[in-house]
Amino acid sequence: MDLPLPILPPEIVELIVIYAARPLFPPRHAPYGEYMKIRKSHWKRLGGVVSSTKYYRQLLVKKWFAVLVLHEPSDWERVLNSNWMGGLEPVICTILAAKGALTSSPRNPTNTNVLASFNNLSQVSLDYHNDFTRSGSNYPYYQLITELPRSLEVLEILNAHGPDEHIIRLASQRCPDLTELRLGRCTMFNNRNCVWWKAHPADHDAYMADRGVEAYAGAVGNLIENMPKLRVLHIGVYLTPIEAVWAHRVDHRKLHPVPDVMRHENPEGIHNHLHQVALAAANGDDPEPPVNYHYPPLAKQEIWDAPCSECDRHFKVPAENAELRTACVLSARVWSLRTISFASFTSPGRVGMSTWEVRPKHSTLGTLLDGEDALVMLPQLEQEHPPIRHIKIDAGRLEDGEFIKQKHLTFEISSIGGTIVLSPPINEPLMETVSSTRVTG
């Protein structure tokens, strides 16, 4: 005799539906290409559940619109219109602003306060590629966003050209609950055709340098010290000298999959810059800057995509040492941090990350420190008997979910006039320090 199937309690069914809707939500950080491909197809697969009852239809519709993907500047006005879908602003918790959604164009600039209109946002990813204006020859920086919602917990900036300082200060002032901050850059590796680099061919050292590491870490630490809940920080700089680029292009040619072109070639039909300006004006476009023949063109993507054992041999270990030192300094300044990553020159395609785990500890007591400890201890550093004099940082990698320590540095920590001061590492006093404090990211 066939037994009737048991009817699941509504609470269990709801949990199943919520679980089935998980692919509608994006990963914690870029890239989002695969997510963009499957999101709509997964929504279609949920069609049966959507049409089953009014309750589950409303539940899944809210899940769908909890994530807002914007592609055009006009998308902002549409979603903020109270008539759009009955006004869904309260359910939106994640915004992905793709390339082109934020614009600095004088003809159609994005409202720089636009994110303040969303009161329940927890995660935002902003493609910052238009953070400059095409006026004059220098393309001055432009602040695409000047307000952030207080509810924000995860902030990601992609493809930026300008200094990171503005966005870090803004997040520090506006987002008390921020736990994750990712600062990505536009580079010769991820966007070789960018008009910014055509106008600034000599400025790639803004995101590639192996000198000034400790001073740079201290400057970033000053900016993020007012983020007591920050646990994850990605800095889109390569702690590798800019000379590594030319070493690969010139000295490692035998490992290139295609020939590397070192001379500029004029596109067919364009004989000079004036002709190019006239063509752009005829099409209603902004003209690109003239070619600077003092600098070779950027390498083709294939040159960077191919593995290079010589780059690994010469640059991997020095970069990791610089990353470890920087991560330790940042951890000694901001005790809530647990994960710190950097752009990696020896990663696939030169566009990956090198990620480190940090564990700040009280050097005497051996106890793990966090943001709450910092709020209590740091204001007491100028007392005669401060609660902490030395801080030890364990740094390493995660392997199968387990923290594997690779290095530890111990710093003397003090305060002068309310400013936190770290000594050079006591256990490695001879490690080089350099005096650059520019925070460009």
JSON list of C-alpha atoms in Angstrom, two decimals, residues 58 61-62 64-66 77-92:
[
{"chain": "A", "resi": 58, "resn": "GLN", "atom": "CA", "xyz": [6.60, 37.83, -2.91]},
{"chain": "A", "resi": 61, "resn": "VAL", "atom": "CA", "xyz": [10.67, 38.76, -5.84]},
{"chain": "A", "resi": 62, "resn": "LYS", "atom": "CA", "xyz": [12.20, 40.44, -2.78]},
{"chain": "A", "resi": 64, "resn": "TRP", "atom": "CA", "xyz": [15.63, 39.07, -6.70]},
{"chain": "A", "resi": 65, "resn": "PHE", "atom": "CA", "xyz": [15.39, 42.81, -6.13]},
{"chain": "A", "resi": 66, "resn": "ALA", "atom": "CA", "xyz": [17.59, 42.66, -3.03]},
{"chain": "A", "resi": 77, "resn": "GLU", "atom": "CA", "xyz": [16.84, 57.44, -11.86]},
{"chain": "A", "resi": 78, "resn": "ARG", "atom": "CA", "xyz": [14.66, 54.50, -12.79]},
{"chain": "A", "resi": 79, "resn": "VAL", "atom": "CA", "xyz": [15.22, 52.51, -9.62]},
{"chain": "A", "resi": 80, "resn": "LEU", "atom": "CA", "xyz": [14.78, 55.58, -7.41]},
{"chain": "A", "resi": 81, "resn": "ASN", "atom": "CA", "xyz": [11.45, 56.41, -9.03]},
{"chain": "A", "resi": 82, "resn": "SER", "atom": "CA", "xyz": [8.71, 55.65, -6.48]},
{"chain": "A", "resi": 83, "resn": "ASN", "atom": "CA", "xyz": [6.60, 54.22, -9.31]},
{"chain": "A", "resi": 84, "resn": "TRP", "atom": "CA", "xyz": [9.24, 51.69, -10.34]},
{"chain": "A", "resi": 85, "resn": "MET", "atom": "CA", "xyz": [7.99, 48.24, -9.33]},
{"chain": "A", "resi": 86, "resn": "GLY", "atom": "CA", "xyz": [5.91, 49.84, -6.61]},
{"chain": "A", "resi": 87, "resn": "GLY", "atom": "CA", "xyz": [8.95, 51.30, -4.85]},
{"chain": "A", "resi": 88, "resn": "LEU", "atom": "CA", "xyz": [11.37, 48.52, -3.89]},
{"chain": "A", "resi": 89, "resn": "GLU", "atom": "CA", "xyz": [14.11, 50.67, -2.36]},
{"chain": "A", "resi": 90, "resn": "PRO", "atom": "CA", "xyz": [13.58, 49.21, 1.15]},
{"chain": "A", "resi": 91, "resn": "VAL", "atom": "CA", "xyz": [14.40, 45.65, -0.01]},
{"chain": "A", "resi": 92, "resn": "ILE", "atom": "CA", "xyz": [17.61, 46.55, -1.86]}
]
